[in-house]
Every structure is written in structure tokens, then in C-alpha cells.
PDB file of C-alpha atoms and ligand atoms in Angstrom:
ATOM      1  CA  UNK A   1      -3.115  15.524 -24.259  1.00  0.00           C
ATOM      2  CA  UNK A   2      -0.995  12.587 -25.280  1.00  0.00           C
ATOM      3  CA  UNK A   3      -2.454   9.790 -27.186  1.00  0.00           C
ATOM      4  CA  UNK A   4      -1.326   8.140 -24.000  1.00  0.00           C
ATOM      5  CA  UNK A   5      -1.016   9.098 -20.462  1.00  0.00           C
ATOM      6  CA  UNK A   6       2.257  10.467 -19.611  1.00  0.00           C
ATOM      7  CA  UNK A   7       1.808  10.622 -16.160  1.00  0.00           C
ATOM      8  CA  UNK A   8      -0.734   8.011 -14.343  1.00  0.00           C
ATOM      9  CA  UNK A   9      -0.913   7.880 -11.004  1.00  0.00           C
ATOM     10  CA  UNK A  10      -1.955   4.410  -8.919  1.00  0.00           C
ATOM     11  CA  UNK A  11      -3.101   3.661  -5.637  1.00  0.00           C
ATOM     12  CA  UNK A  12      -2.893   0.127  -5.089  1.00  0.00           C
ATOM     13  CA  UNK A  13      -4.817  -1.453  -1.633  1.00  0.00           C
ATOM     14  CA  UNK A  14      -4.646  -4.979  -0.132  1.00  0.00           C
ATOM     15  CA  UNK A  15      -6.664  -6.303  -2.879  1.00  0.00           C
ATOM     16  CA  UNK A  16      -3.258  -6.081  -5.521  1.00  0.00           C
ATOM     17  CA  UNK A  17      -1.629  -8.704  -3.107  1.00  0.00           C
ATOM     18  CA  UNK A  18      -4.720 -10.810  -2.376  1.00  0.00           C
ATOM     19  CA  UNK A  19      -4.040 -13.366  -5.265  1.00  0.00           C
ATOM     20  CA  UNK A  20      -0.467 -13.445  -4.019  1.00  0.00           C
ATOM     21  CA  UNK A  21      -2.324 -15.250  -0.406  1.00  0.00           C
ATOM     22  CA  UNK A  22      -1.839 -12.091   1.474  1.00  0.00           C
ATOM     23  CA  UNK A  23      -5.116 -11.012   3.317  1.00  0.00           C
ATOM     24  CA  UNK A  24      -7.285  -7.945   2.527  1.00  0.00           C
ATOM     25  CA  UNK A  25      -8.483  -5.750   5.735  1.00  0.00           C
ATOM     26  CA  UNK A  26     -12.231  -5.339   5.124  1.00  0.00           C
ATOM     27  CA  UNK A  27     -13.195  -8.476   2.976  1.00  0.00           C
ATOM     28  CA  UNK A  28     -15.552 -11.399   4.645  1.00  0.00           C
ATOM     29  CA  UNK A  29     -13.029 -12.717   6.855  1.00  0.00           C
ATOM     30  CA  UNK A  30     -10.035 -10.442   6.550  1.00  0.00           C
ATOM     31  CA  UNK A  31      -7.102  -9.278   8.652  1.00  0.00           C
ATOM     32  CA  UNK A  32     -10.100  -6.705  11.063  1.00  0.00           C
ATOM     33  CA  UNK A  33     -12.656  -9.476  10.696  1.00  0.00           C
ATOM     34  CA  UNK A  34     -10.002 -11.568  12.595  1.00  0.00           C
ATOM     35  CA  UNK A  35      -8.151  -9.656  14.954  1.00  0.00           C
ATOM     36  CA  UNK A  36      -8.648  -6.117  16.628  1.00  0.00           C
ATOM     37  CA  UNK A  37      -6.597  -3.173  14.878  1.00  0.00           C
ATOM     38  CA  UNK A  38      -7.304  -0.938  18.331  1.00  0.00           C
ATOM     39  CA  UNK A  39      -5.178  -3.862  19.755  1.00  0.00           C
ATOM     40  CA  UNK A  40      -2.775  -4.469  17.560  1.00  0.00           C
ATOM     41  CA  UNK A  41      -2.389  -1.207  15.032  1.00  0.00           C
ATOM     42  CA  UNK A  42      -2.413   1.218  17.754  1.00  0.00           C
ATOM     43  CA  UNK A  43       1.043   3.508  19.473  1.00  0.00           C
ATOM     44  CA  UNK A  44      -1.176   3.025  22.425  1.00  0.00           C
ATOM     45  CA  UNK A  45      -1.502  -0.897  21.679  1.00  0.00           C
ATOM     46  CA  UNK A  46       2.253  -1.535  21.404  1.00  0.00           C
ATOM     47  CA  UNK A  47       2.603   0.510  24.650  1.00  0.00           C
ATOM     48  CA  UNK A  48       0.240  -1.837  26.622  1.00  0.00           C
ATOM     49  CA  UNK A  49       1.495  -5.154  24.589  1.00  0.00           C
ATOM     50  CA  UNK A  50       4.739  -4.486  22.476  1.00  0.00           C
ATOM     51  CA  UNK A  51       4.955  -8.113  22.418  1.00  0.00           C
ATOM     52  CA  UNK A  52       1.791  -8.844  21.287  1.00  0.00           C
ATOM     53  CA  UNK A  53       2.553  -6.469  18.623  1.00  0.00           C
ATOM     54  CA  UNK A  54       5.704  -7.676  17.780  1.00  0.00           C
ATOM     55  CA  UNK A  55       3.977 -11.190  17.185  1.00  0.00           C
ATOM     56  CA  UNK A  56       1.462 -10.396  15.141  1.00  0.00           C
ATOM     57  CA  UNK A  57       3.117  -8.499  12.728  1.00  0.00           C
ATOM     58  CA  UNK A  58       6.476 -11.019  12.739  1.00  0.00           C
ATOM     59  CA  UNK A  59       3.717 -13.299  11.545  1.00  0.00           C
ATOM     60  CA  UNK A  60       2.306 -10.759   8.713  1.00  0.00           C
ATOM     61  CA  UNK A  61       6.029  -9.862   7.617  1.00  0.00           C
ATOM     62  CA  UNK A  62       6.407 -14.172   7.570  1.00  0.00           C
ATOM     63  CA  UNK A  63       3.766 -14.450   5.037  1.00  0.00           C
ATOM     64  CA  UNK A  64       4.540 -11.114   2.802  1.00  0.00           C
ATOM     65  CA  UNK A  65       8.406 -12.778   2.608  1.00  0.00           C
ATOM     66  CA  UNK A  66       6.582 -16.246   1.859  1.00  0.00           C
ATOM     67  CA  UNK A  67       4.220 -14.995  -1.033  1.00  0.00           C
ATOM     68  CA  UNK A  68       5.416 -14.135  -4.843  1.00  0.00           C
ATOM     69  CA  UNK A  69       3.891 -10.906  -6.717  1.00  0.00           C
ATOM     70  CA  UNK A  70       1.116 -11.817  -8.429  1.00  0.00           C
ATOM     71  CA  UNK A  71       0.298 -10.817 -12.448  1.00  0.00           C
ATOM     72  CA  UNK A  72      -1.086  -7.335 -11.508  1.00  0.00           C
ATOM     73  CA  UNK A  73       2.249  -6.473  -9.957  1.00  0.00           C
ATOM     74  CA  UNK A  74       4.401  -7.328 -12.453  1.00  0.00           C
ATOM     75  CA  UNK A  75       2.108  -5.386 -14.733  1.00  0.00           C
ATOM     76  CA  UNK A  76       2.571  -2.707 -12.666  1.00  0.00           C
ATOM     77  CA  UNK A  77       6.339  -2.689 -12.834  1.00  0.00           C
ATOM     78  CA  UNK A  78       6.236  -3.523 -16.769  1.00  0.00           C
ATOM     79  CA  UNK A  79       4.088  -0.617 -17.306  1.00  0.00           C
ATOM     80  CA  UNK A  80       6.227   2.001 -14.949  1.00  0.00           C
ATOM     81  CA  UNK A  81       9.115   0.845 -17.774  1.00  0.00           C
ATOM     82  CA  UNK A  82       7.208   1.378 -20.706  1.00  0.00           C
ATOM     83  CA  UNK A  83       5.847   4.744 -19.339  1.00  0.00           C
ATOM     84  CA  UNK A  84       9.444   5.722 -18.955  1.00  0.00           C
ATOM     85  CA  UNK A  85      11.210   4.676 -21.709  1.00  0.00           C
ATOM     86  CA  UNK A  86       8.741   7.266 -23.612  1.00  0.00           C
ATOM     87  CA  UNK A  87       9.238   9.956 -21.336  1.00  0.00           C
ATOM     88  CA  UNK A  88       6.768   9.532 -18.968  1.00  0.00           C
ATOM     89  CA  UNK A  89       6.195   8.466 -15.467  1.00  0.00           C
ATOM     90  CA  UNK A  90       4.048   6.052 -13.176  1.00  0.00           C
ATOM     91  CA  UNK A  91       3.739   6.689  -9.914  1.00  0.00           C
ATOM     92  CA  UNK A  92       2.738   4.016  -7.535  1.00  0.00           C
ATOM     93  CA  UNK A  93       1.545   4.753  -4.359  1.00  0.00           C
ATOM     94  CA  UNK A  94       0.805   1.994  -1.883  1.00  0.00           C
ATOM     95  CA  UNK A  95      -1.467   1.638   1.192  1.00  0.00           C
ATOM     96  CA  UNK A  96       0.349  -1.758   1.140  1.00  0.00           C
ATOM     97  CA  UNK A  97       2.952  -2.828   3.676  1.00  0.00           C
ATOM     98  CA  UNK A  98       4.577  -6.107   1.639  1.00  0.00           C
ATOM     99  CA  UNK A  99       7.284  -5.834  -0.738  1.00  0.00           C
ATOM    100  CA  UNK A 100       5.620  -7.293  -3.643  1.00  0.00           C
ATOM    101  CA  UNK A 101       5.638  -4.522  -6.082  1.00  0.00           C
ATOM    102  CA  UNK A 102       9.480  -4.031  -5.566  1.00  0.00           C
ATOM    103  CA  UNK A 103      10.178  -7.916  -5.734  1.00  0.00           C
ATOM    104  CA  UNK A 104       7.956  -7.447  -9.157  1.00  0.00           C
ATOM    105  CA  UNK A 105      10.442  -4.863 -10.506  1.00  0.00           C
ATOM    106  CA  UNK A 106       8.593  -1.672  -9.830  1.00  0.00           C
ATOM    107  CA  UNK A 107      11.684   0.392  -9.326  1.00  0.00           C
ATOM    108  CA  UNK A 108       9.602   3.796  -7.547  1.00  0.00           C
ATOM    109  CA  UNK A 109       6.915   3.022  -4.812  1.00  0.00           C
ATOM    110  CA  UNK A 110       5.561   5.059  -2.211  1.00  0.00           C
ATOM    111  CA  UNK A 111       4.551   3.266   0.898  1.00  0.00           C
ATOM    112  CA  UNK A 112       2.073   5.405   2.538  1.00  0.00           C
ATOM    113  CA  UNK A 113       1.716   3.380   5.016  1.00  0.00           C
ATOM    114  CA  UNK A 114       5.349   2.133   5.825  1.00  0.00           C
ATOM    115  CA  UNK A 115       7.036  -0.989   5.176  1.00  0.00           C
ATOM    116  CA  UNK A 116       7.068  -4.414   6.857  1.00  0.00           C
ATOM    117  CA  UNK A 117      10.334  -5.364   6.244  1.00  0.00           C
ATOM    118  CA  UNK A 118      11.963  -2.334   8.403  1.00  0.00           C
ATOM    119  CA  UNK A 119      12.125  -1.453  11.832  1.00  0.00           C
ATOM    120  CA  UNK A 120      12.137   1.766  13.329  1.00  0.00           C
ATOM    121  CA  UNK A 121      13.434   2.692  17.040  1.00  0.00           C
ATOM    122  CA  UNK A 122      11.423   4.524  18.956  1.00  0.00           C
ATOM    123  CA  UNK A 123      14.061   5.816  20.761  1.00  0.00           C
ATOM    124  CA  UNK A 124      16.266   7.887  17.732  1.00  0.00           C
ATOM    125  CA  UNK A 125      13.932   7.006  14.745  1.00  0.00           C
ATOM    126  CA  UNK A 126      16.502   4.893  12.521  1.00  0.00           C
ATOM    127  CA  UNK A 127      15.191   2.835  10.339  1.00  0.00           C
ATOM    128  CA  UNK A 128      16.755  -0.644  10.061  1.00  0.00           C
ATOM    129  CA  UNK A 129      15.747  -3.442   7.804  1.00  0.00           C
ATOM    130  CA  UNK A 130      13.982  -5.983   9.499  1.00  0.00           C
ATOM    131  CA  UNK A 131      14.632  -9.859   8.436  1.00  0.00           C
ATOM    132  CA  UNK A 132      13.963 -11.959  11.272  1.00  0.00           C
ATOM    133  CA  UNK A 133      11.586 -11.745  14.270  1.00  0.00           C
ATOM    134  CA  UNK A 134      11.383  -8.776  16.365  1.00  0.00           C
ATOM    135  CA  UNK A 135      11.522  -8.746  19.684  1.00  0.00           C
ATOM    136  CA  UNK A 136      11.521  -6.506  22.739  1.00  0.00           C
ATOM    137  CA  UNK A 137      15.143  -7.489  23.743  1.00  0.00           C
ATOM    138  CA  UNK A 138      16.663  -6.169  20.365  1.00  0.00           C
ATOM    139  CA  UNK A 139      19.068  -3.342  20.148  1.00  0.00           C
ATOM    140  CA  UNK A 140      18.621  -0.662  18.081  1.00  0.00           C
ATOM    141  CA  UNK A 141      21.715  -1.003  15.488  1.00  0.00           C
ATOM    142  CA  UNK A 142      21.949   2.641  15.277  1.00  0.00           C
ATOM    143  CA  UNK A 143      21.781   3.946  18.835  1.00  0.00           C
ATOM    144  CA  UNK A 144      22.374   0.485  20.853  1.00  0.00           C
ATOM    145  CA  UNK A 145      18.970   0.846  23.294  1.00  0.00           C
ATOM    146  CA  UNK A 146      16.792  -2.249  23.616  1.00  0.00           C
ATOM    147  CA  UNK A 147      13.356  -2.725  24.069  1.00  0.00           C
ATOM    148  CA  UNK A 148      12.567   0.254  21.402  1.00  0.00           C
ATOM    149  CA  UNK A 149      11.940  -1.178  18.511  1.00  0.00           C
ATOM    150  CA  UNK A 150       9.235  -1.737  16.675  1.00  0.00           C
ATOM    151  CA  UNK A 151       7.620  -2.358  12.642  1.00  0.00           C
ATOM    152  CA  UNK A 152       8.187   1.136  10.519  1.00  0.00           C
ATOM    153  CA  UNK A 153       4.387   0.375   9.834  1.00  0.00           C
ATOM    154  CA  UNK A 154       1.471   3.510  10.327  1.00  0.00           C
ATOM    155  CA  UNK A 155      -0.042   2.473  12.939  1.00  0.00           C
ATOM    156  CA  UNK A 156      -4.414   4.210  13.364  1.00  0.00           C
ATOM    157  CA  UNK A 157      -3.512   7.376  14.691  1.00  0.00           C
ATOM    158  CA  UNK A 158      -0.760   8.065  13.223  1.00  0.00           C
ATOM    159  CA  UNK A 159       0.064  10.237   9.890  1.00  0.00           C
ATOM    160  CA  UNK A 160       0.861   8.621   6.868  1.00  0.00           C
ATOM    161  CA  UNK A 161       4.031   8.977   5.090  1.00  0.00           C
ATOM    162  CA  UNK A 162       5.189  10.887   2.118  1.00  0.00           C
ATOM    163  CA  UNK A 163       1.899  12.843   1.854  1.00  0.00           C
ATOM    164  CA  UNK A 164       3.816  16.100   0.089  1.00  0.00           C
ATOM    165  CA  UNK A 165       5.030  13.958  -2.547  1.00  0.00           C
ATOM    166  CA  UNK A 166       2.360  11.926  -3.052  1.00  0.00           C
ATOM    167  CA  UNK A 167      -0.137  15.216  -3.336  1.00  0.00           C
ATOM    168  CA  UNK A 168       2.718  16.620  -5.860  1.00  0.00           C
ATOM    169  CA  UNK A 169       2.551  13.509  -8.416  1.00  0.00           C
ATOM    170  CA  UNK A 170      -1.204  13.417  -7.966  1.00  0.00           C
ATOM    171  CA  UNK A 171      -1.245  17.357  -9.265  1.00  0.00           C
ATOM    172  CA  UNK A 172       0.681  16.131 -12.859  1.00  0.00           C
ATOM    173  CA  UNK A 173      -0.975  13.080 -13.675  1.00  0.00           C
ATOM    174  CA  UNK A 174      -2.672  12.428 -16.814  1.00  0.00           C
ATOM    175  CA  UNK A 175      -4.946   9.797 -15.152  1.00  0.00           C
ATOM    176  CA  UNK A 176      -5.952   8.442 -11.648  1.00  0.00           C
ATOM    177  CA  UNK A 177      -6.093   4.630 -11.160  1.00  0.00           C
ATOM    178  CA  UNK A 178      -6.892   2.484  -7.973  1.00  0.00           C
ATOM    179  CA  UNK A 179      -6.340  -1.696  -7.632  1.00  0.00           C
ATOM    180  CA  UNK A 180      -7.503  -2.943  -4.969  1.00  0.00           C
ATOM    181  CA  UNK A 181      -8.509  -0.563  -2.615  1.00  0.00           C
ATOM    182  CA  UNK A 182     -12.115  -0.266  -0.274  1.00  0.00           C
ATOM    183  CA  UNK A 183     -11.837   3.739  -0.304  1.00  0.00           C
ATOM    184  CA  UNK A 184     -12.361   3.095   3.296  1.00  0.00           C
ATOM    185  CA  UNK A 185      -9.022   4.760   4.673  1.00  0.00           C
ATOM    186  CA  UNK A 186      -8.548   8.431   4.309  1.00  0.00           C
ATOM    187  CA  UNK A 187      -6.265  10.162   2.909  1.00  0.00           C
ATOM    188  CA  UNK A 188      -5.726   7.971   0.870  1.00  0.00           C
ATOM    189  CA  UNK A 189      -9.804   6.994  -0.188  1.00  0.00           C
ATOM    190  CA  UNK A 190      -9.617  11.099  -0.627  1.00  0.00           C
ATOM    191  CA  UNK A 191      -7.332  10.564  -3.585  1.00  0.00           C
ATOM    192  CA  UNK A 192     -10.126  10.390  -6.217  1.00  0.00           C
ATOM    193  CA  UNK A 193     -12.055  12.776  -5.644  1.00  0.00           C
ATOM    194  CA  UNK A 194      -8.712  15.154  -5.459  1.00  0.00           C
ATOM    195  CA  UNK A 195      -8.010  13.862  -8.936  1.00  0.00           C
ATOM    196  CA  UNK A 196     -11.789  14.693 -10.223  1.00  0.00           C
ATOM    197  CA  UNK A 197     -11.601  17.804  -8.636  1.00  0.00           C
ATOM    198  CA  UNK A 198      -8.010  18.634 -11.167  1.00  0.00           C
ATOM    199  CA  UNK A 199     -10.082  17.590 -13.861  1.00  0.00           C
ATOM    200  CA  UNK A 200      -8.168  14.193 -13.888  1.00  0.00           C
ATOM    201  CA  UNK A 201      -9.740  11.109 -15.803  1.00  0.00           C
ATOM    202  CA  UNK A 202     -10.338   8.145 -12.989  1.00  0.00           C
ATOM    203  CA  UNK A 203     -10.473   4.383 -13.135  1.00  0.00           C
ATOM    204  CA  UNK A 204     -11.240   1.973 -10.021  1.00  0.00           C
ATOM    205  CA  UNK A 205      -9.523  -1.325 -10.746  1.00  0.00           C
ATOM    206  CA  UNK A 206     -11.421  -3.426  -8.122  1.00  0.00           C
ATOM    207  CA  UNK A 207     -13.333  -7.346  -7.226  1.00  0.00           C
ATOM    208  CA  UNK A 208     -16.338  -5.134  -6.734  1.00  0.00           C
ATOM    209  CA  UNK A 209     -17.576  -1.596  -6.386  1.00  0.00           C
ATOM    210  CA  UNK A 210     -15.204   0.077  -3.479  1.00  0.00           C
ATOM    211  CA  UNK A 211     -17.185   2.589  -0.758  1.00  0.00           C
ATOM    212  CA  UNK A 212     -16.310   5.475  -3.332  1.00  0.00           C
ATOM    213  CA  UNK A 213     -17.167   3.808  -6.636  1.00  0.00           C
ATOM    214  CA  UNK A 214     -19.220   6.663  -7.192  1.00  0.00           C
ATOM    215  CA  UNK A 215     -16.129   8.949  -7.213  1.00  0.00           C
ATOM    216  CA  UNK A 216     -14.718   7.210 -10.725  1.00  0.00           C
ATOM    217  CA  UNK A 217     -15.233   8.182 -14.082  1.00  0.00           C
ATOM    218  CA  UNK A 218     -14.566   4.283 -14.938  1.00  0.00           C
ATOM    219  CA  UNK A 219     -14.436   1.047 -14.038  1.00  0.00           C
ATOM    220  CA  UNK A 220     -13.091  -2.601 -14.824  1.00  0.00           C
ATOM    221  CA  UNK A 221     -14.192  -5.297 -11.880  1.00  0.00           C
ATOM    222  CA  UNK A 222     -12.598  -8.469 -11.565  1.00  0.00           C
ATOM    223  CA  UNK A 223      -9.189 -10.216 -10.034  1.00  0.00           C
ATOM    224  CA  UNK A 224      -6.620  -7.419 -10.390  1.00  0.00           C
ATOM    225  CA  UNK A 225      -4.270 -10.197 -11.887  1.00  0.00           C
ATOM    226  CA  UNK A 226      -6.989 -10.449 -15.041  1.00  0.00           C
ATOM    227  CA  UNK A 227      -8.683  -6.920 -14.318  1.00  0.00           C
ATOM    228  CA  UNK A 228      -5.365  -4.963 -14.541  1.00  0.00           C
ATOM    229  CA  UNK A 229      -3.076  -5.711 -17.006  1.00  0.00           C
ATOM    230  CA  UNK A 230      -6.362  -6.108 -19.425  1.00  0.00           C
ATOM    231  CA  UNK A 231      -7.155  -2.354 -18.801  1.00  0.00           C
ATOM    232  CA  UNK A 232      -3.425  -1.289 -19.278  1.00  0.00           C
ATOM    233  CA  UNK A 233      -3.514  -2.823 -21.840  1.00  0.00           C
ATOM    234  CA  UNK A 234      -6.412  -1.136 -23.283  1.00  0.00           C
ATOM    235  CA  UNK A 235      -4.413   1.940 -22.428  1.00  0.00           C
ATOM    236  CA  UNK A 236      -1.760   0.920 -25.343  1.00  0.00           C
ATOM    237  CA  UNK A 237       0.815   0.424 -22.492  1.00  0.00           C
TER     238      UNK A 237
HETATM  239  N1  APR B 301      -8.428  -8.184  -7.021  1.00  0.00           N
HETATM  240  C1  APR B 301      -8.850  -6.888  -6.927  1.00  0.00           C
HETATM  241  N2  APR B 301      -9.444  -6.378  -5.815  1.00  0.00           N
HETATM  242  C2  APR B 301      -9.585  -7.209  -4.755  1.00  0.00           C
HETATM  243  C3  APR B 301      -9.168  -8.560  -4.779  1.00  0.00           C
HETATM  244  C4  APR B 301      -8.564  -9.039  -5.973  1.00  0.00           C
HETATM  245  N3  APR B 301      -8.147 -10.309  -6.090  1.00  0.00           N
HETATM  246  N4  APR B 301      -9.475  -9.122  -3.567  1.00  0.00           N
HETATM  247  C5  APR B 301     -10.043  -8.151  -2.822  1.00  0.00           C
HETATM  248  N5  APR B 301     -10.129  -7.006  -3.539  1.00  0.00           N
HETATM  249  C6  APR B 301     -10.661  -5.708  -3.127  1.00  0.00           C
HETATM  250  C7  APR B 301     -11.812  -5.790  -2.158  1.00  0.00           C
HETATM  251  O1  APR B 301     -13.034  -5.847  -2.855  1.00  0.00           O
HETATM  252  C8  APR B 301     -11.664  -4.456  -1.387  1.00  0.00           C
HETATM  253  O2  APR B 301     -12.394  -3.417  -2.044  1.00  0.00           O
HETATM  254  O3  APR B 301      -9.618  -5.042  -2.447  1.00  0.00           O
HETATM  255  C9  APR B 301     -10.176  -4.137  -1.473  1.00  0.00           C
HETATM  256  C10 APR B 301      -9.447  -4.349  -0.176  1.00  0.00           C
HETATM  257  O4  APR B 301      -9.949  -3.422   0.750  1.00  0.00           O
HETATM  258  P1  APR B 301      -9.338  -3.409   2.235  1.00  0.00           P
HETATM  259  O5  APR B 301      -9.301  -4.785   2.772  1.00  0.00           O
HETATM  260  O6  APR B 301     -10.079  -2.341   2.997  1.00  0.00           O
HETATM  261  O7  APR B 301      -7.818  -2.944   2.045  1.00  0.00           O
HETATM  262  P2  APR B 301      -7.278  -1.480   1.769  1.00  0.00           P
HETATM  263  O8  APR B 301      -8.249  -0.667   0.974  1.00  0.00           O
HETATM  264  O9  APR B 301      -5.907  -1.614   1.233  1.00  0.00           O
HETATM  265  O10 APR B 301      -7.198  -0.870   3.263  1.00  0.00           O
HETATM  266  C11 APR B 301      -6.592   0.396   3.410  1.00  0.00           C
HETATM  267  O11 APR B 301      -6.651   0.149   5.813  1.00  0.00           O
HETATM  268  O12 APR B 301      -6.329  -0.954   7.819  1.00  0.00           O
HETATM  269  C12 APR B 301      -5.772  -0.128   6.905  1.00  0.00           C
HETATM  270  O13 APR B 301      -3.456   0.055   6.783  1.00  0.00           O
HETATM  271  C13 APR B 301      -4.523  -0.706   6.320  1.00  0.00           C
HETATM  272  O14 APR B 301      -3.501  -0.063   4.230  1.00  0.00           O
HETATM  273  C14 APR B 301      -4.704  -0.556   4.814  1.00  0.00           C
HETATM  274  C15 APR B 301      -5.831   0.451   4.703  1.00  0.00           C
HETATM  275 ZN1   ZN B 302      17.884   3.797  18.126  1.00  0.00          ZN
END
């Protein structure tokens, strides 16, 4: 073993973005506290309503475009550089939909669970990016129908994205890290306890204890802006 991880391996949840003013899902008063996933993060939702749909998450990709990364993603991004420049390798893997770890300079991020800022057509699968508001009328750039479009987002229901290579990374790292995440969401809240079972050290990186704070070897609780960089830094990285 390094006197340094080589490999580390982060989740990061809602709760990296939250001191950038995006919301968090399960918090007093988040996104589900607010409005209904079943009607709104659902194929079967955008079936009944696509325009309901569209609307609400035209207004989530408004404020992601509208908020700046915030001090945990930029350590994030410093930290993937640093790991590199030596050799070694961060990989971030996001639950998150915004765009704030690339706009912080992370150059490799997984979205697990798609992007807000593209659009996919339902009816040949391209992937477009998506700038301004979506609606139903839109043609698909690639194959010209209307009507099929909707956010490249995983919707409940649906199967996350990049789950080979995010099972690969998780096999070589050195040590297991989540920001910002409830451990409510599976696969994804599975990730730990995957790592523990490899004999990977694991650190939650939270406000508070998530649902599987029992799962981690360690802790640091706090804002992820303070919480974060603090332990990476303890890390010597
Ligand atoms: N710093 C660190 N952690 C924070 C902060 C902060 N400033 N603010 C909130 N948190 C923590 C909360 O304590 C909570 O544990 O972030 C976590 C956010 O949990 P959720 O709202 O459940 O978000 P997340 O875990 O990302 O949800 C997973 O659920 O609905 C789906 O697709 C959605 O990707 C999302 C998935
Ligand atoms: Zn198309």
C-alpha cells in the first residue's frame, strides 16, 4: 500500500451541490418533500404528462446552469489532478444530474444517473445537448421526429448508467469515499458495503450520519465545502 491512495473512488449525492443552492432529495424540505417523483421521475409519468415533465425539469436544468461549484467541487477536481500527476487515479461517480463537477474542472465523471443538460429521443436514442427549454414540439436533431424528446435523466424504474464501469473502478480502489449522499438509493447506497466487502478502507463525507453510516470505517460530518477538502487534505492530497 502506498503512503497514499492511488486509486480512491467517490460517490458524490445532492448534498456536494447543496451549498452551490441546488436542492437535496430527502432533506426537510427537499426536491420529494416538494413535489411527487411517481409524477414527475417516472417513464410512466412523462407518458401521462410529458409536459409536466418537461417543466419541471427545464426549471431544475435553469437553476443547475444558474449555480457555481461550490469549494468541495473544486476540491474534487484539484485532487483528481494531483492523484494523476503521481500516477494515480480518482474516480468520481455521481448520483448528481448538474454539471458542477465538470464546470469545477473535474475532467472524468460518471453520471449514474444521467445528465441534465442533454436530451435523449425516445424515438432513436441520440443524445443531444440540451440548452434551452424542452418542449414536446421539438425535433429530434438526429432523426427529425417531434414530440420524442425528453431529459437523458434516470428516471425510478429505470437502470442506471455506466454500472460495468463503475463496478470495475470500485474493484481497484485504494479507498471508498461518499459526499453527500443519504445511502437511500440503491445501487448506488450498495457501493459501501461492496467496497468493505474488497477489504477497501471507507469514509462518509456527510451534514450528518447517512441511512448506512454504519457501513463506514470513518467519518468527517459537516458542510462538504469545509468537511471535504479538510479530509483530503488529511489524506496528503
Ligand atoms: N454538505 C454535505 N452533505 C450535505 C449537505 C452539505 N452542505 N447538505 C445536505 N447534505 C446531505 C444530507 O444530509 C443527505 O444525507 O446530503 C444527503 C442528500 O441526500 P439525498 O437528498 O437523498 O440525495 P442523494 O443521496 O443524492 O439521492 C440519491 O435519489 O431521487 C434520487 O436521483 C435522485 O440521485 C438522487 C438519488
Ligand atoms: Zn431521434
Amino acid at each position: 500500500m502506498t503512503d497514499h491512495p492511488r486509486t480512491i473512488f467517490v460517490l458524490t449525492g445532492a448534498g456536494v451541490s447543496a451549498e452551490s443552492g441546488l436542492g437535496t432529495f430527502r432533506d426537510r424540505g427537499g426536491i420529494w418533500a416538494r413535489f411527487d417523483p411517481m409524477r414527475l421521475a417516472t417513464p410512466e409519468a412523462y407518458a401521462a404528462d410529458p409536459d409536466t415533465v418537461l417543466d419541471f425539469y427545464d426549471h431544475r436544468r435553469r437553476g443547475a446552469v444558474a449555480a457555481e461549484p461550490n469549494a468541495a467541487h473544486v476540491a474534487l477536481a484539484q485532487t483528481e489532478a494531483r492523484l494523476a500527476a503521481r500516477g494515480g487515479r480518482l474516480f468520481l461517480c455521481t448520483q448528481n444530474v448538474d454539471d458542477l463537477h465538470e464546470r469545477a474542472g473535474s475532467q472524468a465523471v460518471t453520471h449514474m444517473h444521467g445528465e441534465l443538460l442533454k436530451a435523449r429521443c425516445c424515438a432513436c436514442d441520440a443524445v443531444t445537448p440540451w440548452r434551452a427549454d424542452l418542449s414536446r414540439a421539438d425535433r429530434c436533431p438526429a432523426c427529425g421526429v417531434s414530440g420524442r424528446m425528453r431529459p437523458d435523466v434516470v428516471w425510478f424504474g429505470e437502470m442506471p448508467m455506466h454500472l460495468d464501469a463503475i463496478e470495475a473502478a470500485l474493484a481497484w480502489a485504494d479507498l471508498f469515499v461518499a459526499v453527500g449522499t443519504s445511502g437511500a438509493v440503491y445501487p448506488a447506497a450498495g457501493y459501501v458495503r461492496q467496497a468493505r466487502a474488497l477489504g477497501i478502507p471507507t469514509c462518509e463525507v456527510n451534514l450528518e450520519p447517512s441511512d448506512n453510516a454504519d457501513a463506514f470505517d470513518e467519518a468527517r460530518y459537516g458542510p462538504a465545502s469545509a468537511a471535504l477538502p479538510r479530509y483530503l487534505a488529511e489524506l496528503g492530497l
